[in-house]
Short mmCIF file of C-alpha atoms in Angstrom, two decimals:
data_model
loop_
_atom_site.label_atom_id
_atom_site.label_comp_id
_atom_site.label_asym_id
_atom_site.label_seq_id
_atom_site.Cartn_x
_atom_site.Cartn_y
_atom_site.Cartn_z
CA MET A 109 -112.96 -15.24 -66.32
CA ALA A 110 -110.55 -13.83 -63.77
CA TYR A 111 -107.99 -16.27 -62.38
CA ILE A 112 -107.10 -15.79 -58.69
CA PRO A 113 -103.68 -17.22 -57.74
CA PRO A 114 -103.87 -19.96 -55.08
CA HIS A 115 -101.74 -18.05 -52.59
CA LYS A 116 -104.43 -15.33 -52.50
CA ARG A 117 -107.27 -17.76 -51.84
CA HIS A 118 -108.51 -18.37 -48.28
CA SER A 119 -107.39 -21.71 -46.91
CA LYS A 120 -107.60 -23.43 -43.54
CA ASP A 121 -104.17 -24.92 -44.01
CA SER A 122 -101.69 -22.14 -44.71
CA GLU A 123 -98.74 -24.49 -44.35
CA ARG A 124 -99.56 -26.51 -47.44
CA PRO A 125 -97.43 -25.83 -50.53
CA THR A 126 -98.98 -23.67 -53.23
CA PRO A 127 -101.07 -25.92 -55.49
CA ILE A 128 -101.26 -25.94 -59.26
CA PRO A 129 -104.46 -24.27 -60.54
CA GLU A 130 -107.09 -26.97 -61.01
CA SER A 131 -108.06 -25.62 -64.41
CA LEU A 132 -104.49 -26.14 -65.57
CA ALA A 133 -103.76 -29.45 -63.85
CA ARG A 134 -104.27 -31.67 -66.87
CA LEU A 135 -102.10 -29.56 -69.16
CA PHE A 136 -99.51 -28.99 -66.44
CA LYS A 137 -98.89 -32.72 -65.91
CA ARG A 138 -97.81 -33.20 -69.51
CA ASN A 139 -94.03 -33.30 -70.00
CA VAL A 140 -93.25 -31.38 -66.80
CA GLN A 141 -90.21 -32.13 -64.68
CA LEU A 142 -90.36 -30.68 -61.17
CA ARG A 143 -87.19 -30.45 -59.16
CA ALA A 144 -87.09 -31.70 -55.59
CA PRO A 145 -88.44 -29.23 -53.02
CA LYS A 146 -85.06 -27.94 -51.96
CA SER A 147 -82.64 -25.35 -53.23
CA SER A 148 -80.23 -26.73 -55.81
CA ALA A 149 -77.17 -25.46 -57.62
CA ASP A 150 -74.70 -26.77 -60.13
CA ARG A 151 -71.23 -27.77 -58.95
CA SER A 152 -69.75 -24.36 -59.64
CA GLY A 153 -72.46 -22.70 -57.55
CA LYS A 154 -73.35 -20.33 -60.40
CA ILE A 155 -76.78 -21.64 -61.38
CA ILE A 156 -79.45 -21.72 -58.71
CA TYR A 157 -82.94 -23.21 -59.11
CA SER A 158 -85.81 -22.29 -56.83
CA ASN A 159 -87.51 -24.86 -54.63
CA TYR A 160 -90.12 -25.92 -57.17
CA ALA A 161 -88.41 -24.90 -60.39
CA ILE A 162 -89.67 -26.33 -63.67
CA SER A 163 -87.05 -27.53 -66.14
CA ARG A 164 -88.07 -29.17 -69.40
CA TRP A 165 -87.26 -29.64 -73.06
CA PHE A 166 -89.30 -30.38 -76.16
CA ALA A 167 -88.91 -30.17 -79.93
CA VAL A 168 -91.37 -28.23 -82.06
CA GLY A 169 -93.18 -30.51 -84.51
CA LEU A 170 -91.69 -33.62 -82.92
CA ASP A 171 -93.52 -33.60 -79.58
CA ASP A 172 -97.00 -34.75 -80.60
CA GLY A 173 -96.58 -38.33 -79.39
CA ASN A 174 -95.85 -39.66 -82.89
CA TRP A 175 -92.09 -39.26 -82.91
CA ASP A 176 -90.52 -40.63 -86.08
CA ALA A 177 -86.84 -41.48 -85.49
CA SER A 178 -86.06 -40.93 -89.17
CA VAL A 179 -87.27 -37.32 -89.13
CA ALA A 180 -84.31 -35.93 -87.18
CA HIS A 181 -80.76 -36.87 -86.28
CA LEU A 182 -77.94 -35.63 -84.05
CA LYS A 183 -75.00 -33.84 -85.63
CA PRO A 184 -71.64 -33.36 -83.86
CA VAL A 185 -70.41 -29.74 -83.82
CA SER A 186 -67.22 -28.03 -82.72
CA VAL A 187 -67.56 -25.63 -79.78
CA GLU A 188 -64.11 -25.07 -78.31
CA SER A 189 -65.20 -23.83 -74.88
CA ILE A 190 -67.60 -26.75 -74.45
CA GLU A 191 -65.08 -29.32 -75.65
CA ARG A 192 -62.53 -28.05 -73.10
CA LYS A 193 -65.03 -28.45 -70.28
CA MET A 194 -66.75 -31.69 -71.34
CA GLY A 195 -63.90 -33.48 -73.12
CA GLU A 196 -66.01 -34.29 -76.20
CA LYS A 197 -67.89 -32.62 -79.02
CA PRO A 198 -71.53 -31.79 -78.28
CA VAL A 199 -74.31 -32.61 -80.76
CA ILE A 200 -77.29 -30.61 -82.03
CA LEU A 201 -80.68 -31.81 -83.25
CA VAL A 202 -81.00 -31.47 -87.01
CA LYS A 203 -84.04 -32.23 -89.12
CA SER A 204 -83.27 -34.77 -91.83
CA ASN A 205 -83.70 -33.68 -95.47
CA LEU A 206 -84.36 -30.07 -94.49
CA ASP A 207 -84.90 -27.88 -97.55
CA SER A 208 -82.48 -25.04 -96.88
CA GLU A 209 -83.82 -23.04 -99.83
CA ASN A 210 -87.38 -23.02 -98.54
CA ASN A 211 -87.26 -22.33 -94.84
CA GLU A 212 -90.46 -20.31 -94.58
CA VAL A 213 -92.47 -20.87 -91.43
CA LYS A 214 -95.28 -23.33 -92.05
CA GLY A 215 -98.45 -23.06 -90.02
CA SER A 216 -98.39 -21.34 -86.62
CA PRO A 217 -95.86 -23.22 -84.45
CA TRP A 218 -95.91 -20.38 -81.91
CA SER A 219 -99.51 -21.22 -81.01
CA SER A 220 -98.73 -24.82 -80.03
CA VAL A 221 -95.60 -23.69 -78.18
CA ALA A 222 -97.62 -21.11 -76.21
CA GLU A 223 -100.21 -23.74 -75.25
CA ASN A 224 -97.41 -26.07 -74.20
CA VAL A 225 -95.59 -23.50 -72.07
CA LEU A 226 -98.49 -21.50 -70.58
CA PRO A 227 -99.35 -23.89 -67.68
CA ASN A 228 -95.67 -23.97 -66.64
CA LEU A 229 -95.40 -20.20 -66.78
CA LEU A 230 -98.51 -19.56 -64.67
CA SER A 231 -97.65 -22.19 -62.09
CA SER A 232 -94.00 -21.26 -61.66
CA PHE A 233 -94.78 -17.54 -61.49
CA GLU A 234 -97.41 -17.84 -58.78
CA ILE A 235 -95.30 -20.25 -56.71
CA ALA A 236 -92.28 -17.94 -56.98
CA ARG A 237 -94.40 -14.96 -56.00
CA ALA A 238 -95.90 -16.81 -53.04
CA GLU A 239 -92.46 -17.85 -51.78
CA THR A 240 -90.98 -14.37 -52.08
CA GLU A 241 -94.03 -12.80 -50.40
CA ASN A 242 -93.82 -15.32 -47.55
CA GLU A 243 -90.14 -14.45 -47.08
CA ASP A 244 -90.95 -10.73 -47.30
CA LEU A 245 -88.35 -10.15 -49.99
CA LYS A 246 -89.15 -6.59 -50.98
CA GLU A 247 -86.25 -6.14 -53.40
CA VAL A 248 -87.09 -9.07 -55.69
CA LYS A 249 -87.13 -8.54 -59.45
CA PRO A 250 -88.97 -11.22 -61.49
CA THR A 251 -87.94 -11.42 -65.13
CA LEU A 252 -89.21 -13.40 -68.12
CA VAL A 253 -86.63 -13.65 -70.90
CA ALA A 254 -86.24 -15.26 -74.29
CA ARG A 255 -82.74 -16.39 -75.28
CA PHE A 256 -81.62 -17.44 -78.75
CA GLY A 257 -78.91 -19.94 -79.65
CA LYS A 258 -78.51 -23.71 -79.99
CA ILE A 259 -79.39 -26.50 -77.60
CA LEU A 260 -76.31 -28.68 -77.19
CA PHE A 261 -76.70 -32.31 -76.14
CA HIS A 262 -73.97 -34.10 -74.23
CA GLY A 263 -73.29 -37.71 -73.35
CA SER A 264 -74.29 -39.12 -69.99
CA SER A 265 -73.45 -42.17 -67.90
CA SER A 266 -76.39 -44.04 -69.45
CA VAL A 267 -76.10 -42.82 -73.06
CA ASN A 268 -72.99 -42.75 -75.27
CA LEU A 269 -73.04 -40.03 -77.93
CA GLU A 270 -71.30 -42.18 -80.53
CA SER A 271 -74.10 -44.73 -80.40
CA VAL A 272 -76.90 -42.20 -80.95
CA THR A 273 -75.36 -40.17 -83.77
CA LYS A 274 -75.19 -43.07 -86.22
CA ASP A 275 -78.92 -43.61 -86.70
CA GLY A 276 -82.21 -41.80 -86.18
CA VAL A 277 -82.73 -40.54 -82.67
CA SER A 278 -85.67 -41.18 -80.35
CA GLU A 279 -87.34 -38.68 -78.05
CA MET A 280 -86.50 -40.86 -75.04
CA THR A 281 -82.82 -40.87 -75.98
CA LEU A 282 -82.77 -37.08 -76.16
CA ARG A 283 -84.43 -36.78 -72.77
CA ASN A 284 -81.72 -38.99 -71.26
CA LEU A 285 -78.91 -36.81 -72.61
CA LYS A 286 -77.48 -33.88 -70.72
CA ARG A 287 -78.06 -30.55 -72.42
CA SER A 288 -76.91 -26.95 -72.30
CA PHE A 289 -78.00 -23.80 -74.09
CA TYR A 290 -75.27 -22.14 -76.15
CA THR A 291 -76.04 -18.42 -76.43
CA SER A 292 -73.03 -17.23 -78.42
CA LEU A 293 -74.17 -15.93 -81.83
CA PRO A 294 -72.34 -14.93 -85.01
CA ALA A 295 -71.57 -11.26 -85.66
CA SER A 296 -73.72 -11.29 -88.81
CA TYR A 297 -76.80 -12.28 -86.79
CA VAL A 298 -76.21 -9.63 -84.14
CA GLY A 299 -75.69 -6.99 -86.83
CA LYS A 300 -78.92 -7.99 -88.57
CA VAL A 301 -80.89 -7.75 -85.33
CA MET A 302 -79.63 -4.21 -84.71
CA ALA A 303 -80.03 -3.00 -88.31
CA GLU A 304 -83.20 -4.78 -89.44
CA VAL A 305 -85.12 -6.35 -86.55
CA VAL A 306 -85.06 -3.35 -84.19
CA PRO A 307 -87.07 -1.10 -86.56
CA LYS A 308 -89.55 -3.89 -87.35
CA ILE A 309 -90.46 -4.68 -83.74
CA ALA A 310 -90.80 -1.01 -82.78
CA VAL A 311 -88.30 -0.72 -79.94
CA ASP A 312 -86.42 2.51 -79.36
CA PHE A 313 -82.76 2.96 -78.55
CA GLU A 314 -82.24 3.38 -74.80
CA GLU A 315 -78.53 3.26 -73.95
CA VAL A 316 -75.13 1.68 -74.40
CA LYS A 317 -73.74 0.46 -71.11
CA ASP A 318 -70.26 -0.78 -70.26
CA VAL A 319 -70.30 -2.82 -67.04
CA TYR A 320 -67.86 -4.97 -65.08
CA HIS A 321 -69.54 -7.73 -63.04
CA VAL A 322 -67.33 -8.95 -60.20
CA LYS A 323 -68.55 -12.32 -58.89
CA LEU A 324 -67.90 -13.09 -55.22
CA SER A 325 -68.33 -16.22 -53.15
CA ASP A 326 -69.63 -15.83 -49.60
CA SER A 327 -68.54 -18.47 -47.10
CA THR A 328 -71.76 -17.90 -45.12
CA GLN A 329 -73.87 -18.67 -48.22
CA PRO A 330 -71.99 -21.43 -50.10
CA ASP A 331 -74.76 -21.98 -52.70
CA SER A 332 -74.93 -18.30 -53.66
CA THR A 333 -72.78 -15.96 -55.68
CA ILE A 334 -72.78 -12.20 -55.11
CA SER A 335 -72.69 -10.07 -58.26
CA CYS A 336 -71.16 -6.61 -57.95
CA LYS A 337 -71.97 -4.32 -60.86
CA CYS A 338 -69.38 -1.65 -61.53
CA THR A 339 -68.63 1.09 -64.03
CA LEU A 340 -65.16 2.35 -64.91
CA LYS A 341 -64.12 5.75 -63.61
CA ASP A 342 -61.78 8.18 -65.38
CA ASP A 343 -58.89 7.02 -63.23
CA LYS A 344 -59.43 3.41 -64.52
CA LYS A 345 -60.75 2.28 -61.14
CA LEU A 346 -64.08 0.55 -60.61
CA GLN A 347 -67.13 2.36 -59.25
CA LEU A 348 -69.51 -0.04 -57.47
CA TYR A 349 -73.20 0.82 -58.02
CA LYS A 350 -75.21 -2.34 -57.30
CA VAL A 351 -74.84 -5.55 -55.27
CA GLU A 352 -77.11 -8.49 -56.07
CA LEU A 353 -77.44 -12.14 -55.23
CA ASN A 354 -77.11 -14.36 -58.26
CA GLN A 355 -80.11 -15.11 -60.43
CA VAL A 356 -82.54 -17.80 -59.27
CA ARG A 357 -84.30 -19.79 -61.97
CA ASP A 358 -88.00 -20.55 -61.51
CA MET A 359 -88.74 -21.97 -64.97
CA VAL A 360 -86.50 -23.03 -67.84
CA VAL A 361 -88.08 -24.36 -71.03
CA ASP A 362 -85.64 -25.29 -73.81
CA ILE A 363 -87.31 -25.57 -77.20
CA SER A 364 -85.59 -27.26 -80.14
CA CYS A 365 -86.75 -25.70 -83.41
CA PRO A 366 -85.47 -28.09 -86.13
CA ASP A 367 -87.31 -26.20 -88.89
CA MET A 368 -85.50 -22.98 -87.94
CA ASP A 369 -81.86 -21.97 -87.70
CA LEU A 370 -81.84 -21.25 -83.96
CA ASP A 371 -83.40 -22.78 -80.86
CA LEU A 372 -85.26 -20.93 -78.12
CA ARG A 373 -85.06 -20.80 -74.34
CA LEU A 374 -87.85 -19.24 -72.26
CA MET A 375 -86.75 -18.55 -68.71
CA LEU A 376 -88.52 -17.10 -65.70
CA CYS A 377 -86.12 -16.01 -62.97
CA HIS A 378 -85.70 -13.56 -60.13
CA LYS A 379 -82.85 -11.90 -58.32
CA ARG A 380 -82.60 -10.05 -55.03
CA ILE A 381 -80.83 -6.73 -54.60
CA LEU A 382 -78.84 -6.71 -51.36
CA THR A 383 -79.86 -3.66 -49.35
CA SER A 384 -79.28 -4.86 -45.79
CA LEU A 385 -75.51 -5.34 -45.79
CA THR A 386 -73.72 -4.07 -42.70
CA ASP A 387 -71.06 -1.39 -42.93
CA ASP A 388 -68.34 -4.00 -42.35
CA GLU A 389 -69.73 -6.27 -45.08
CA MET A 390 -69.90 -3.40 -47.57
CA GLN A 391 -66.37 -2.32 -46.69
CA SER A 392 -65.04 -5.85 -47.27
CA ILE A 393 -66.73 -5.93 -50.68
CA ARG A 394 -65.47 -2.45 -51.59
CA ASN A 395 -61.91 -3.48 -50.64
CA LEU A 396 -62.07 -6.29 -53.22
CA ILE A 397 -63.51 -3.97 -55.87
CA ASP A 398 -60.86 -1.30 -55.19
CA SER A 399 -58.09 -3.91 -55.49
CA ALA A 400 -59.04 -4.82 -59.07
CA VAL A 401 -56.56 -3.86 -61.78
CA LEU A 402 -57.77 -3.09 -65.30
CA ASP A 403 -56.04 -5.42 -67.75
CA PRO A 404 -57.48 -5.70 -71.29
CA ASP A 405 -55.20 -8.67 -71.99
CA MET A 406 -56.97 -10.75 -69.33
CA LYS A 407 -60.24 -12.61 -69.90
CA GLY A 408 -62.92 -10.55 -68.19
CA GLY A 409 -60.69 -7.46 -68.37
CA LEU A 410 -59.61 -7.48 -64.71
CA ARG A 411 -56.99 -9.07 -62.48
CA TRP A 412 -56.11 -8.94 -58.79
CA PRO A 413 -52.65 -8.65 -57.22
CA LEU A 414 -51.44 -11.71 -55.35
CA GLY A 415 -53.34 -12.09 -52.09
CA LYS A 416 -55.86 -9.34 -52.91
CA ALA A 417 -58.61 -11.55 -54.40
CA SER A 418 -60.12 -12.38 -51.02
CA SER A 419 -61.27 -10.40 -48.01
CA GLY A 420 -60.79 -12.11 -44.67
CA ASN A 421 -62.30 -15.57 -44.52
CA ARG A 422 -65.62 -14.59 -46.06
CA TYR A 423 -65.56 -13.04 -49.56
CA SER A 424 -63.45 -14.21 -52.51
CA VAL A 425 -63.42 -13.25 -56.19
CA VAL A 426 -64.60 -16.26 -58.21
CA GLY A 427 -65.24 -14.66 -61.60
CA VAL A 428 -65.51 -11.52 -63.64
CA TRP A 429 -67.58 -10.45 -66.64
CA HIS A 430 -67.04 -7.43 -68.85
CA THR A 431 -70.16 -6.63 -70.87
CA THR A 432 -70.90 -3.94 -73.40
CA ALA A 433 -74.63 -3.87 -74.06
CA THR A 434 -76.83 -1.86 -76.39
CA ALA A 435 -80.39 -1.72 -75.06
CA TYR A 436 -83.66 -0.97 -76.84
CA GLN A 437 -87.09 -0.91 -75.29
CA SER A 438 -90.81 -0.37 -75.73
CA SER A 439 -93.62 -0.43 -73.21
CA SER A 440 -93.84 -4.24 -73.39
CA MET A 441 -90.29 -5.48 -73.95
CA ARG A 442 -86.60 -4.72 -73.64
CA LEU A 443 -84.05 -5.96 -76.17
CA LYS A 444 -80.40 -6.21 -75.20
CA VAL A 445 -77.59 -6.90 -77.65
CA ARG A 446 -74.37 -7.47 -75.78
CA TYR A 447 -70.77 -8.49 -76.09
CA ALA A 448 -69.64 -10.46 -73.04
CA ASP A 449 -66.11 -11.39 -72.00
CA ARG A 450 -66.14 -13.82 -69.06
CA PHE A 451 -63.63 -15.61 -66.87
CA ASP A 452 -64.36 -18.16 -64.14
CA PHE A 453 -61.60 -18.28 -61.51
CA ARG A 454 -62.82 -21.63 -60.16
CA THR A 455 -62.57 -23.55 -63.43
CA GLY A 456 -59.90 -21.45 -65.15
CA PHE A 457 -62.11 -21.15 -68.24
CA GLY A 458 -62.83 -17.94 -70.09
CA GLU A 459 -64.86 -17.16 -73.18
CA SER A 460 -66.22 -14.29 -75.21
CA SER A 461 -69.63 -14.21 -76.84
CA LYS A 462 -72.13 -12.05 -78.68
CA GLU A 463 -75.63 -12.48 -77.27
CA VAL A 464 -79.19 -11.30 -77.77
CA VAL A 465 -81.63 -11.20 -74.83
CA LEU A 466 -85.31 -10.27 -75.06
CA LYS A 467 -87.03 -9.35 -71.77
CA LEU A 468 -90.81 -9.70 -71.90
CA LYS A 469 -91.54 -7.08 -69.25
CA GLY A 470 -95.15 -6.47 -70.35
CA MET A 471 -96.03 -10.07 -69.56
CA VAL A 472 -94.40 -9.82 -66.14
CA SER A 473 -96.46 -6.69 -65.37
CA GLU A 474 -99.63 -8.55 -66.31
CA LEU A 475 -98.64 -11.60 -64.27
CA LEU A 476 -98.06 -9.42 -61.23
CA GLU A 477 -101.73 -8.47 -61.23
CA HIS A 478 -103.46 -10.31 -58.38
CA GLU A 479 -106.31 -11.45 -60.64
CA VAL A 480 -104.60 -12.83 -63.71
CA GLU A 481 -106.67 -13.19 -66.87
CA THR A 482 -105.34 -16.44 -68.35
CA ASN A 483 -106.69 -15.66 -71.81
CA VAL A 484 -104.85 -12.32 -71.77
CA ILE A 485 -101.56 -14.00 -70.81
CA SER A 486 -102.13 -16.67 -73.46
CA ASP A 487 -102.70 -14.07 -76.19
CA MET A 488 -99.66 -12.07 -75.09
CA LEU A 489 -97.47 -15.17 -75.12
CA LYS A 490 -98.66 -16.19 -78.58
CA ASP A 491 -98.07 -12.67 -79.87
CA LYS A 492 -94.50 -12.53 -78.55
CA LEU A 493 -93.69 -16.03 -79.79
CA ARG A 494 -95.02 -15.16 -83.25
CA MET A 495 -92.71 -12.13 -83.28
CA ILE A 496 -89.80 -14.34 -82.18
CA TRP A 497 -90.48 -16.87 -84.94
CA GLN A 498 -90.70 -14.17 -87.58
CA HIS A 499 -87.61 -12.18 -86.58
CA PHE A 500 -85.20 -13.97 -84.22
CA LEU A 501 -84.81 -17.61 -85.29
CA TYR A 502 -83.21 -17.08 -88.72
CA CYS A 503 -79.42 -17.27 -88.81
CA GLU A 504 -76.66 -18.41 -91.10
CA PRO A 505 -75.07 -21.78 -90.14
CA TYR A 506 -72.31 -21.14 -87.61
CA LEU A 507 -71.78 -24.43 -85.74
CA THR A 508 -70.01 -27.00 -87.87
#
């Protein structure tokens, strides 16, 4: 049966917010956390959530309503960059008495994960599409990505980490902890993905790209960050080729996988390419780009002479990334293996990481159809999650 998104249905009240599909209402209500209907960002201004973004967490095999506190526990790990920022060691969820010699996948966990995530995906996608269509944002690029790493839990004002690491942990306790997704992966994992996983999932080599991302603040848009993508010319100067607003998150689902070596994040997001900048605005941005000095000894690979990191009272350099990415693709997905060197001017923190990103572009193409077949999306999601379970969640221990 064809599913017609709510924003395409005829309604007498066009001012009402886009509703959740009635057929999905019961599933959608389970474990969903909706943010308040206003734009929100973290304190650094780097992470933006859309008006009705969905953000949630669950643990595979431990989310069936029969949580046994003795099944899993929290283990402190050392992550230098996180400890500098947070002032304490984060913890990860570890299954108790896990048989490390027999870590074969049991059953079909990807099926239950797909059923859990599907209502969120459909709802967040159609709401995001309705909002961007209403705002007539022609240069909007929706993206559905899978990220691999470890979910890190942090203490909060209501929960002290020391008190929850001594005994078994409850689901409620975990939900009350702050969390982040750590995407830095060991070199051995990245090498295995390129040498062994790429041939198995039938993606073809596309390109190797070396890019500098110069992050700018805009005093007229304090909650946004402008990302300027640049390549390096022969004279060691930057060549600007794209200007975008920072990524906006529409759905973030963090999935703890205690039976596997890595956790999973599924994220739906969109970004807008800036095509309507005035000549003066573009010149101000180009002046900042042209002032950059290549310096391999600096985090991010760039520095600015004193007084050259801002342009008038509007644009200022707030960060820089240097990424070298190897991309592979097929008709339904794009795999990116990248080395990233980042520096945040606002916090003074820099870090380097090796990351793997899987873009599920075939699913986005299907979701963009005006009459979405929910069973088709469900099958596609299960198929991609099965592939992820079989090829991307195995890794040697690297957080100790």
